[in-house]
Amino acid sequence: MIVLLTDFGLDGPYTGQVQAALYRQAPGIPVISLFADLAAFDVQGAAYLLPSYTQGFAPGTVFLCVVDPGVGGPRPGMVVRADGRWFVGPGEGLFAILARRAGQIECWRLPDAERAAPSFHARDVFAPVAARLARGGGVTGEAASVETLLQPDWPDDLFRVLYIDRYGNAITGVRAAVIPDGAVLRTGDYLLSQARTFSDVARGVPFWYRNANGLVEIAVSQGRADRELGLRVGTGFRK
Amino acid sequence: MIVLLTDFGLDGPYTGQVQAALYRQAPGIPVISLFADLAAFDVQGAAYLLPSYTQGFAPGTVFLCVVDPGVGGPRPGMVVRADGRWFVGPGEGLFAILARRAGQIECWRLPDAERAAPSFHARDVFAPVAARLARGGGVTGEAASVETLLQPDWPDDLFRVLYIDRYGNAITGVRAAVIPDGAVLRTGDYLLSQARTFSDVARGVPFWYRNANGLVEIAVSQGRADRELGLRVGTGFRK
Amino acid sequence: MIVLLTDFGLDGPYTGQVQAALYRQAPGIPVISLFADLAAFDVQGAAYLLPSYTQGFAPGTVFLCVVDPGVGGPRPGMVVRADGRWFVGPGEGLFAILARRAGQIECWRLPDAERAAPSFHARDVFAPVAARLARGGGVTGEAASVETLLQPDWPDDLFRVLYIDRYGNAITGVRAAVIPDGAVLRTGDYLLSQARTFSDVARGVPFWYRNANGLVEIAVSQGRADRELGLRVGTGFRK
């Protein structure tokens, strides 16, 4: 299976061109979009979502990850193998948190793109590599040090809203496991108690919960946390 | 074929996780999203769209239907077999109109979820059941009375806007077959005559028509009915 | 492979119904959406995007193209074979620029739809034809003159914004090959220099570039050209 995490949007025309390249070069292998609306250009935010949203997939899954403001410039293209899963994409920090948390990790630097459109390496560089890996082919790049992936200055958890979902819920960069059970969180003037899920809370009440991928998420039961609490991508919160 | 009707959005990350679960557990079976943008939490609205938008599919099709404000709470998960098609999802009214209109119907209550994320039964409970049905496996739940699906207080047709499409057309909860041909409908201060399709009407003129799934739909030829007539999900209309 | 270019949106319910028809009638053939958010009713804009966004696909690819304000009216349905690729959709100008630029072209007029929903020929007329072509079946329509496709009054390149992408970049109807390298373009009060790609330009600077499909695209590095330059679909520009 090939899984896309991008800031391309699905409606057009980028995801479709990448899918077409994948279906042509890896026939019969399912292609799924997991995130198509990551915050545009926000490499750091994507880096903190990546490990939590990819950990449930089977070994051998190939993730094509593209938040790539530096496309066409000197930033390298990378292949990462972390705990049996493959990751392909630009190396500007996108795989930094994945690398920090992985048990087993290797990485490779892709050769420079020659005939690629300078604004669309996802289609012309990363998709061919992902298709090859999904077919069971080997890596063609040059082995690189895992240090090249890391961003030593980044914290272990990011106390920021990284993504607003269709309900207005705010997914953050903090693993629920690092917050004591029952802790109260604070964003702006709001205090947020913990709940197990939406239906445990009266309609209209804001709360935080451990979401289905293990991250702290801020929500309002049957309401929109983004509007009601003034949250958007980048908004901070604290314990 | 497995067909999704949800309020998840497609861009991320819920539909992708459900698709991944389905492809893993029912390899080779196509998965299609029919609606990903049902009005959030609006179980009743979804219930009136469901029969009209699923009736054209072949027997054996499995519909995974999730508008689920009560996820993780006491509401049961249900499997319904109606006129040869399968439906899986939460039992809070979502299948009420389907059950009322079906010729042949059976239903089952799913066992309580044990290891499911309390906010994401679609991925952890309903997708495995849908995958099993699509592979030709049997139902694992306990047979239940069809009465548990019904909502006796709900009307046969719902004179409300249930969905605004990308053009600004307003899909309603009323079957065109119950409206006399040529009837004039009224919403707010607007009177709406019937037309066969967009191109039968001059640009900018509002009208109602029998849409391609048999429901009354309110539109403006080459315009946006939502903006021009002040319609949104929940707006009422009458004969 | 069957590739969709439409103004339907992906979230629902039109693309899903078309996909379902295609999977049922052409089992095992991948279906991809390339554009689902073409500007509603803007046949001319779509006509200038079509050749640039379809030229990279393999011979034999079947494109289902639907921007169809005249659906259900007298406009014909067409099948076009251009340089080995198939195109199916309404004949109101959508294939005019494709026909003008193609090396080899043939076209056929589809028989009148009899049992089709008058507002959804994509599902009831065009999808069955596309599925048949994708399976290797022949055309069932009547051979027509290529002149029926052409719009002699339309220019060779359209100096207008045709599409705003998820980043706010503005894709235009002008092939980059007709603009001298290094030319300065002008839109409103803004002068735009050429760049190779985003990362060659300082953050916040507007520019134009040859996009990955060969068209002139107007962008702001790590910004939104639509908001910052006041661009939207229909905005003109000049050399």
XYZ file of C-alpha atoms in Angstrom:
717
model
C 0.000 0.000 0.000
C 1.166 3.517 -0.815
C -0.097 6.267 1.475
C 0.066 9.986 0.694
C 0.557 12.748 3.257
C 0.675 16.102 1.498
C -0.480 19.698 1.432
C -1.716 19.305 -2.185
C -5.471 19.114 -1.683
C -7.350 16.303 -3.361
C -9.560 18.199 -5.749
C -6.831 18.943 -8.199
C -4.522 18.682 -9.982
C -1.554 17.482 -7.906
C -2.801 14.397 -6.093
C -4.293 13.036 -9.309
C -1.013 13.346 -11.188
C 0.853 11.615 -8.372
C -1.748 8.833 -8.224
C -1.515 8.380 -11.986
C 2.267 8.057 -11.766
C 1.931 5.517 -8.948
C -0.726 3.391 -10.666
C 1.365 3.351 -13.830
C 4.609 2.458 -12.076
C 3.182 0.166 -9.385
C 0.143 -1.466 -11.003
C -2.289 -3.154 -8.670
C -1.000 -1.514 -5.502
C -3.623 0.525 -3.629
C -2.930 4.239 -3.187
C -4.573 6.077 -0.321
C -4.510 9.703 0.692
C -4.192 10.006 4.461
C -3.699 13.767 4.639
C -4.049 16.002 1.599
C -4.604 19.193 3.544
C -1.602 19.498 5.805
C -0.935 23.169 6.484
C 0.801 24.563 3.389
C 4.590 24.873 3.769
C 4.440 23.927 7.489
C 7.164 21.279 7.556
C 7.499 21.318 11.329
C 3.792 20.790 11.938
C 3.714 17.879 9.521
C 6.770 16.367 11.202
C 4.900 16.064 14.507
C 1.810 14.516 12.903
C 3.745 11.988 10.839
C 4.754 9.425 13.500
C 1.335 9.349 15.164
C -0.625 8.947 11.951
C 1.648 6.376 10.321
C 2.380 4.056 13.248
C -0.757 1.970 12.799
C 0.125 0.861 9.269
C 1.597 -2.506 8.428
C 5.326 -3.021 7.851
C 6.146 -2.526 4.207
C 3.734 0.359 3.791
C 5.242 3.150 1.676
C 4.463 6.712 2.728
C 4.889 9.489 0.209
C 5.218 12.634 2.324
C 5.327 16.029 0.680
C 5.285 19.388 2.382
C 8.003 20.947 0.347
C 8.494 24.707 0.235
C 12.063 24.098 -0.938
C 11.100 22.028 -3.991
C 13.544 22.443 -6.830
C 16.182 23.967 -4.553
C 19.195 22.405 -2.831
C 17.256 20.432 -0.207
C 17.819 16.704 -0.708
C 15.209 14.073 -1.426
C 15.267 11.295 1.161
C 14.182 7.717 1.650
C 13.736 6.589 5.244
C 13.098 3.091 6.562
C 11.706 3.327 10.082
C 10.478 0.266 11.977
C 9.828 -1.565 8.747
C 7.903 1.178 6.965
C 9.167 3.297 4.073
C 9.003 7.071 3.843
C 9.864 9.119 0.768
C 9.965 12.897 0.551
C 11.984 16.048 0.955
C 14.583 16.203 3.707
C 13.997 19.510 5.401
C 12.837 18.284 8.773
C 9.734 16.365 7.697
C 11.173 13.112 9.079
C 12.863 14.615 12.148
C 10.377 13.472 14.784
C 9.839 10.114 13.117
C 13.594 9.557 13.273
C 13.767 10.589 16.909
C 11.075 8.134 17.943
C 11.838 5.173 15.691
C 13.348 2.019 17.091
C 15.163 1.035 13.908
C 15.969 3.533 11.238
C 18.029 3.861 8.082
C 18.044 6.585 5.475
C 19.266 7.341 1.984
C 19.738 10.478 -0.011
C 18.199 10.409 -3.479
C 20.322 11.372 -6.472
C 19.756 14.872 -7.796
C 16.722 15.163 -10.006
C 17.638 15.721 -13.597
C 14.556 15.695 -15.718
C 12.059 16.638 -13.023
C 9.818 19.694 -13.163
C 11.434 21.987 -10.564
C 8.087 22.618 -8.880
C 6.747 19.056 -8.792
C 9.227 16.518 -7.417
C 6.325 14.594 -5.878
C 5.269 13.491 -9.355
C 8.636 13.310 -11.057
C 11.027 12.176 -8.299
C 9.284 10.855 -5.195
C 6.440 8.919 -6.862
C 8.804 6.811 -8.987
C 10.861 5.971 -5.889
C 7.728 5.144 -3.866
C 6.391 2.966 -6.682
C 9.680 1.077 -6.883
C 9.724 0.456 -3.126
C 6.089 -0.654 -3.150
C 6.900 -3.153 -5.901
C 9.650 -4.547 -3.704
C 12.515 -2.882 -5.533
C 15.523 -1.597 -3.656
C 16.601 1.914 -2.790
C 18.691 3.648 -5.424
C 20.035 6.505 -3.322
C 23.184 6.828 -1.252
C 23.129 5.749 2.397
C 23.083 8.788 4.677
C 23.512 9.417 8.371
C 20.329 9.586 10.421
C 21.689 12.855 11.813
C 20.840 14.508 8.517
C 17.154 13.972 9.351
C 17.209 15.361 12.876
C 16.357 18.847 14.067
C 18.044 18.924 17.481
C 16.426 22.223 18.454
C 12.867 20.970 18.089
C 11.093 19.896 21.300
C 9.883 16.351 21.913
C 6.272 17.498 21.763
C 4.933 20.644 20.138
C 2.334 22.537 22.194
C 0.637 23.982 19.140
C -2.425 23.310 17.027
C -1.187 21.567 13.884
C -4.402 20.744 12.085
C -8.091 21.696 12.203
C -10.313 18.859 11.066
C -13.679 19.063 9.290
C -15.534 19.307 12.612
C -13.382 22.165 13.860
C -11.444 19.913 16.237
C -7.836 20.956 16.806
C -5.190 18.249 16.540
C -1.997 19.172 18.359
C 1.639 18.137 18.350
C 1.540 16.668 21.854
C 1.303 12.955 22.596
C -1.454 12.308 25.095
C 0.910 9.914 26.873
C 3.053 12.815 28.101
C 0.094 14.596 29.742
C -0.982 13.274 33.145
C -4.466 11.806 33.138
C -6.951 14.398 34.238
C -4.658 17.359 33.630
C -6.272 20.674 32.770
C -4.959 22.377 29.650
C -5.165 26.062 28.923
C -5.445 27.915 25.620
C -6.090 31.637 25.653
C -8.622 32.193 28.405
C -10.060 28.696 28.225
C -9.454 25.871 30.658
C -9.939 22.421 29.177
C -10.703 19.311 31.186
C -10.080 15.880 29.815
C -12.833 13.609 28.486
C -12.805 10.174 26.935
C -14.866 11.117 23.888
C -17.498 13.538 22.603
C -20.537 11.766 23.959
C -19.184 11.922 27.521
C -19.514 15.699 27.484
C -22.596 17.918 27.298
C -23.223 19.645 23.978
C -21.221 22.835 23.650
C -18.620 22.033 26.323
C -14.943 22.328 25.310
C -12.548 19.596 26.380
C -9.369 17.796 25.410
C -9.048 14.108 24.740
C -6.607 11.465 23.592
C -7.505 11.135 19.946
C -7.650 7.911 17.957
C -4.012 8.359 16.935
C -2.668 9.127 20.400
C -2.394 12.912 20.181
C -3.960 15.581 22.376
C -6.960 16.989 20.539
C -9.083 19.955 21.575
C -12.788 19.763 20.796
C -16.235 21.069 21.638
C -18.969 18.463 21.869
C -21.172 18.870 18.774
C -19.598 22.263 18.197
C -16.583 23.759 16.449
C -13.593 24.238 18.722
C -11.830 26.349 16.105
C -14.537 29.017 16.085
C -15.654 28.777 19.679
C -12.171 28.811 21.225
C -10.460 30.920 18.562
C -8.084 28.152 17.513
C -6.240 27.865 14.245
C -3.096 26.204 12.967
C -0.275 27.643 15.049
C -2.293 28.526 18.165
C -0.397 27.540 21.306
C -1.621 25.913 24.504
C -0.080 24.832 27.781
C -0.496 22.673 30.837
C -17.957 -2.689 -3.665
C -17.778 -0.754 -0.391
C -19.329 2.709 -0.435
C -18.740 5.365 2.220
C -21.292 7.956 3.354
C -19.801 10.096 6.111
C -19.273 13.569 7.505
C -15.485 12.998 7.674
C -14.284 15.047 4.730
C -11.918 13.421 2.268
C -8.828 15.517 2.703
C -7.798 13.988 5.953
C -7.231 12.009 8.065
C -10.383 9.962 8.707
C -11.426 8.686 5.289
C -7.867 7.613 4.549
C -7.612 5.548 7.718
C -10.947 3.875 6.990
C -9.894 3.147 3.403
C -6.630 1.684 4.619
C -8.477 -0.601 7.030
C -10.827 -1.697 4.246
C -8.096 -2.348 1.666
C -6.156 -4.370 4.239
C -9.141 -6.413 5.371
C -10.925 -6.741 2.025
C -8.119 -6.773 -0.550
C -9.129 -6.161 -4.132
C -12.564 -4.757 -3.354
C -13.113 -1.198 -4.624
C -13.857 1.460 -2.017
C -15.748 4.570 -3.084
C -16.728 7.676 -1.177
C -20.259 8.723 -2.116
C -20.686 11.459 0.471
C -17.815 12.637 2.675
C -19.368 15.979 3.518
C -22.718 15.159 5.044
C -23.669 17.867 7.523
C -21.654 17.214 10.689
C -23.659 15.473 13.436
C -26.936 15.753 11.424
C -28.157 12.176 11.725
C -31.702 12.987 10.651
C -30.623 14.781 7.486
C -28.375 11.886 6.522
C -31.210 9.431 7.167
C -33.354 11.073 4.464
C -30.529 11.156 1.909
C -29.489 7.553 2.473
C -32.284 5.632 0.673
C -32.289 7.894 -2.385
C -28.529 7.833 -2.883
C -28.033 4.120 -2.259
C -30.956 2.642 -4.204
C -29.141 2.621 -7.541
C -26.344 0.326 -6.343
C -26.207 -3.382 -7.055
C -27.315 -5.992 -4.519
C -24.402 -6.998 -2.347
C -23.005 -3.490 -2.124
C -21.804 -2.662 1.383
C -22.449 0.861 2.629
C -20.401 2.175 5.522
C -22.492 5.036 6.923
C -21.107 7.249 9.651
C -22.668 10.366 11.080
C -22.040 9.578 14.672
C -22.210 12.255 17.366
C -22.703 9.500 19.939
C -19.503 7.613 19.080
C -18.020 5.853 22.066
C -21.251 6.182 24.052
C -24.095 3.726 24.635
C -25.608 3.910 21.124
C -25.333 0.513 19.421
C -23.521 -0.312 16.212
C -25.832 -1.871 13.647
C -25.743 -3.985 10.521
C -28.770 -3.705 8.241
C -29.623 -5.775 5.195
C -32.194 -3.923 3.111
C -33.318 -5.167 -0.299
C -30.109 -7.111 -0.730
C -27.699 -4.327 0.202
C -25.684 -4.102 3.417
C -25.449 -1.072 5.684
C -23.085 -0.731 8.631
C -22.986 2.156 11.084
C -24.264 3.650 14.307
C -27.886 3.041 15.245
C -29.192 6.438 16.254
C -31.699 6.960 13.495
C -29.342 6.885 10.512
C -31.171 3.875 9.031
C -34.696 4.914 10.067
C -35.965 6.065 6.676
C -34.183 3.278 4.845
C -35.952 0.789 7.120
C -39.310 2.459 6.577
C -39.032 2.269 2.794
C -37.291 -1.082 2.331
C -39.214 -4.046 0.973
C -37.129 -6.642 2.786
C -35.100 -5.812 5.836
C -33.184 -7.510 8.605
C -30.876 -6.046 11.221
C -28.279 -7.015 13.770
C -26.733 -5.292 16.755
C -22.941 -5.399 16.841
C -21.195 -6.574 19.997
C -19.807 -3.812 22.183
C -16.496 -2.492 20.994
C -13.662 -3.462 23.265
C -10.410 -2.352 21.801
C -11.752 0.464 19.663
C -10.674 4.087 19.977
C -13.739 5.694 21.597
C -13.791 8.483 19.010
C -13.248 6.414 15.862
C -15.523 3.397 15.588
C -15.629 3.855 11.820
C -12.030 2.667 11.620
C -11.969 0.219 14.496
C -15.480 -1.289 14.523
C -17.495 -0.565 11.393
C -14.726 -0.956 8.781
C -13.822 -4.493 9.932
C -17.497 -5.472 9.768
C -17.933 -3.884 6.336
C -14.787 -5.599 5.059
C -16.021 -8.963 6.300
C -19.410 -8.515 4.627
C -17.790 -7.393 1.382
C -15.633 -10.536 1.392
C -18.807 -12.586 1.705
C -18.437 -13.347 5.403
C -21.463 -13.474 7.660
C -22.737 -11.066 10.270
C -21.311 -11.522 13.755
C -23.850 -9.465 15.696
C -27.087 -10.428 17.400
C -30.336 -10.304 15.398
C -32.395 -7.286 16.405
C -35.898 -6.073 15.776
C -36.353 -3.652 12.904
C -38.248 -1.452 15.358
C -34.933 -0.515 16.947
C -34.067 1.308 13.711
C -37.265 3.297 13.333
C -38.007 6.825 14.435
C -41.822 6.844 14.466
C -42.046 10.616 14.995
C -40.131 11.494 11.856
C -42.215 12.453 8.803
C -42.197 10.470 5.569
C -40.505 13.338 3.765
C -38.493 16.144 5.300
C -39.228 19.611 3.880
C -35.764 20.905 4.642
C -32.522 21.534 2.813
C -30.201 18.653 3.739
C -27.165 19.315 1.590
C -25.673 22.128 -0.478
C -23.644 20.818 -3.388
C -20.570 22.377 -5.008
C -22.745 24.461 -7.349
C -24.840 25.844 -4.516
C -27.811 23.614 -5.375
C -29.915 22.589 -2.375
C -30.798 18.905 -2.058
C -33.845 18.342 0.113
C -35.399 15.498 2.068
C -38.493 15.311 -0.141
C -39.009 12.690 -2.830
C -40.061 14.350 -6.068
C -42.650 11.604 -6.497
C -44.716 13.030 -3.635
C -44.929 16.494 -5.210
C -47.499 16.932 -7.992
C -45.952 17.680 -11.333
C -45.897 21.400 -11.926
C -46.391 22.324 -8.278
C -44.956 25.609 -7.096
C -42.742 25.437 -4.026
C -42.054 28.280 -1.668
C -38.979 29.037 0.434
C -38.756 32.344 2.254
C -40.164 34.904 -0.193
C -39.316 32.879 -3.279
C -41.735 30.934 -5.438
C -40.137 28.094 -7.353
C -41.579 26.575 -10.512
C -40.566 23.141 -11.668
C -38.155 22.539 -14.537
C -36.717 19.409 -16.078
C -33.078 20.505 -15.885
C -30.795 23.543 -15.784
C -30.658 24.180 -19.506
C -34.468 24.471 -19.725
C -34.332 27.625 -17.625
C -32.845 31.038 -18.395
C -29.606 31.903 -16.618
C -30.239 33.245 -13.148
C -33.763 31.862 -12.740
C -34.471 29.797 -9.593
C -36.437 26.576 -9.939
C -36.939 23.144 -8.445
C -36.438 19.869 -10.229
C -36.430 16.134 -9.710
C -32.751 15.424 -9.257
C -30.857 12.453 -10.622
C -31.535 10.522 -7.408
C -35.252 11.280 -7.209
C -35.237 14.072 -4.631
C -36.556 17.622 -4.891
C -33.606 19.919 -5.507
C -33.646 23.705 -5.567
C -31.320 25.405 -8.026
C -30.585 28.565 -9.965
C -29.566 28.070 -13.578
C -25.823 28.807 -13.797
C -26.039 30.472 -10.408
C -25.795 29.546 -6.740
C -29.164 28.858 -5.122
C -27.608 28.891 -1.653
C -26.433 32.502 -1.962
C -29.174 33.842 -4.167
C -32.094 32.361 -2.227
C -30.479 32.391 1.213
C -30.535 28.614 1.583
C -28.403 26.528 3.870
C -28.616 23.143 5.542
C -31.738 23.257 7.680
C -33.673 25.869 5.675
C -37.307 24.840 5.313
C -39.640 25.069 2.321
C -43.254 24.185 1.593
C -45.786 23.504 -1.097
C -6.777 4.156 -16.745
C -9.807 6.434 -16.601
C -9.141 10.025 -15.567
C -11.820 12.490 -14.472
C -11.754 16.242 -15.093
C -14.907 17.834 -13.711
C -16.429 20.651 -11.707
C -18.230 18.149 -9.421
C -16.134 18.348 -6.280
C -14.945 15.117 -4.725
C -16.712 15.181 -1.406
C -20.066 14.219 -2.785
C -22.185 12.934 -4.316
C -21.362 13.211 -8.021
C -17.825 11.871 -8.340
C -18.705 8.860 -6.212
C -21.636 7.917 -8.419
C -19.492 8.249 -11.541
C -16.718 6.166 -9.971
C -19.232 3.502 -8.976
C -20.557 3.339 -12.540
C -17.013 3.052 -13.884
C -15.877 0.361 -11.445
C -19.021 -1.644 -12.204
C -18.706 -1.317 -15.974
C -14.928 -1.473 -16.252
C -13.836 -3.708 -13.368
C -10.172 -3.606 -12.458
C -9.394 -0.383 -14.295
C -8.050 2.403 -12.067
C -10.093 5.598 -11.889
C -8.344 8.825 -10.959
C -9.668 12.321 -10.423
C -7.299 14.851 -11.955
C -9.471 17.937 -11.489
C -12.721 17.847 -9.527
C -12.830 21.583 -8.882
C -12.720 23.165 -12.286
C -14.558 26.489 -12.194
C -18.295 25.669 -12.294
C -19.850 26.115 -15.747
C -16.616 27.639 -17.190
C -16.305 25.546 -20.335
C -13.797 27.875 -21.956
C -11.441 27.871 -18.978
C -11.522 24.076 -18.808
C -10.836 23.878 -22.544
C -7.495 25.682 -22.111
C -6.425 23.505 -19.163
C -7.343 20.229 -20.841
C -4.489 19.798 -23.343
C -1.765 20.792 -20.891
C -2.952 18.539 -18.083
C -3.691 15.478 -20.227
C -0.643 15.427 -22.515
C 1.552 13.532 -20.071
C -0.712 10.486 -19.906
C -0.095 7.282 -21.826
C -1.858 6.499 -25.096
C -5.083 4.645 -24.419
C -5.927 6.713 -21.353
C -9.620 7.612 -21.251
C -10.498 11.089 -20.002
C -14.009 11.743 -18.775
C -14.388 15.527 -18.993
C -17.478 17.210 -17.630
C -18.104 20.915 -17.322
C -21.610 20.873 -18.637
C -23.975 23.789 -18.063
C -26.043 22.544 -21.007
C -26.643 19.054 -19.603
C -29.970 17.612 -20.686
C -30.354 20.182 -23.466
C -29.583 19.964 -27.186
C -25.791 20.028 -26.884
C -24.317 16.765 -28.191
C -22.217 14.271 -26.280
C -18.884 13.640 -27.961
C -16.079 11.120 -28.082
C -12.715 12.424 -29.240
C -9.576 10.459 -30.036
C -6.598 12.811 -29.980
C -3.020 11.564 -30.334
C -4.022 8.125 -29.091
C -5.949 9.254 -26.021
C -9.733 9.153 -25.594
C -11.899 12.007 -24.381
C -15.597 11.727 -23.538
C -17.870 14.596 -22.569
C -20.213 17.312 -23.711
C -19.489 19.098 -26.980
C -19.852 22.765 -26.191
C -16.274 23.861 -26.639
C -14.619 21.710 -23.970
C -12.460 19.960 -26.589
C -11.858 23.001 -28.812
C -8.269 23.729 -27.803
C -7.373 20.061 -27.602
C -8.599 19.666 -31.174
C -6.662 22.706 -32.339
C -3.382 21.414 -30.913
C -3.687 17.678 -31.574
C -1.604 16.023 -34.275
C -4.103 13.292 -35.036
C -7.753 13.644 -34.170
C -11.062 11.951 -34.825
C -14.439 12.511 -33.210
C -17.854 10.968 -32.878
C -21.229 12.246 -31.788
C -22.966 10.088 -29.197
C -26.548 9.002 -29.788
C -29.184 10.981 -27.897
C -29.570 9.897 -24.305
C -32.860 8.161 -23.722
C -32.983 6.849 -20.198
C -30.493 9.249 -18.675
C -31.291 11.605 -15.816
C -31.429 14.986 -17.579
C -29.108 16.564 -15.004
C -26.481 13.818 -14.754
C -25.212 12.626 -18.131
C -21.786 12.070 -16.570
C -23.156 9.071 -14.683
C -25.741 7.854 -17.159
C -24.216 8.616 -20.568
C -20.521 9.488 -20.434
C -19.391 6.967 -17.800
C -20.774 3.963 -19.728
C -19.004 5.177 -22.879
C -15.754 5.782 -21.000
C -15.955 2.357 -19.362
C -16.487 0.698 -22.736
C -13.507 2.508 -24.272
C -11.326 1.649 -21.277
C -12.222 -2.022 -21.685
C -11.101 -1.830 -25.301
C -14.592 -1.650 -26.806
C -15.289 0.488 -29.834
C -17.081 3.787 -30.197
C -20.827 3.531 -30.693
C -21.494 7.079 -31.915
C -21.597 8.564 -35.390
C -18.382 9.924 -36.910
C -18.406 13.722 -36.885
C -16.316 16.459 -38.403
C -13.574 17.872 -36.233
C -14.962 21.302 -37.097
C -17.851 20.607 -34.739
C -15.362 20.740 -31.863
C -13.635 23.991 -32.770
C -14.354 27.476 -31.522
C -12.713 29.601 -34.230
C -13.129 32.834 -32.272
C -11.160 31.669 -29.263
C -7.509 32.799 -29.074
C -4.589 30.371 -29.133
C -3.738 31.238 -25.537
C -6.036 32.750 -22.950
C -4.485 35.524 -20.843
C -6.689 34.839 -17.874
C -6.481 33.058 -14.541
C -8.300 29.734 -15.004
C -7.711 28.020 -11.682
C -6.541 28.891 -8.164
C -4.803 25.973 -6.503
C -4.705 25.081 -2.792
C -1.665 27.318 -2.253
C -3.311 30.310 -3.889
C -1.221 29.967 -7.041
C -2.972 31.101 -10.214
C -2.829 28.762 -13.204
C -3.451 30.570 -16.482
C -4.492 29.696 -20.012
C -1.144 30.671 -21.539
C 1.527 28.182 -22.544
C 4.870 29.226 -21.128
C 6.425 28.378 -24.497
C 4.761 31.409 -26.111
C 6.245 33.844 -23.566
C 9.873 34.891 -24.164
C 12.198 33.761 -21.413
C 12.638 36.518 -18.879
C 9.566 38.470 -19.953
C 7.831 40.588 -17.344
C 4.097 40.025 -16.975
C 1.637 42.506 -15.570
C -1.599 41.966 -13.676
C -3.360 44.920 -12.122
C -0.590 47.087 -10.691
C 1.833 44.212 -10.235
C 4.854 43.443 -12.372
C 5.918 39.829 -12.310
C 9.396 38.590 -13.149
C 10.050 35.021 -14.124
C 11.569 32.469 -11.782
C 12.350 28.791 -12.132
C 10.574 27.691 -8.959
C 9.468 28.854 -5.512
C 12.726 28.314 -3.714
C 14.581 30.582 -6.140
C 12.614 33.569 -4.855
C 12.612 35.250 -1.449
C 9.593 34.598 0.733
C 6.721 36.909 -0.134
C 7.915 37.873 -3.608
C 5.424 37.447 -6.482
C 6.647 35.910 -9.728
C 5.566 33.862 -12.698
C 6.974 30.517 -13.726
C 6.536 27.700 -16.178
C 4.526 25.222 -14.176
C 4.946 21.457 -14.179
C 2.379 21.156 -16.973
C 3.827 23.859 -19.208
C 1.467 26.731 -18.387
C 2.241 30.201 -17.069
C 1.480 30.221 -13.352
C 1.504 33.224 -11.039
C 2.681 32.634 -7.484
C 4.079 34.230 -4.349
C 6.877 32.347 -2.644
C 5.429 30.784 0.524
C 2.452 33.107 0.187
C -0.935 33.200 -1.513
C -0.911 34.926 -4.875
C -4.705 35.008 -4.984
C -4.989 37.135 -1.841
C -1.825 39.138 -2.166
C -2.272 40.072 -5.832
C -6.078 40.106 -5.890
C -6.326 37.237 -8.376
C -9.302 34.998 -8.954
C -10.673 32.871 -11.758
C -11.234 35.255 -14.650
C -8.612 37.874 -13.714
C -6.678 38.981 -16.787
C -2.970 39.658 -17.234
C -0.723 40.773 -20.063
C 2.825 40.938 -21.333
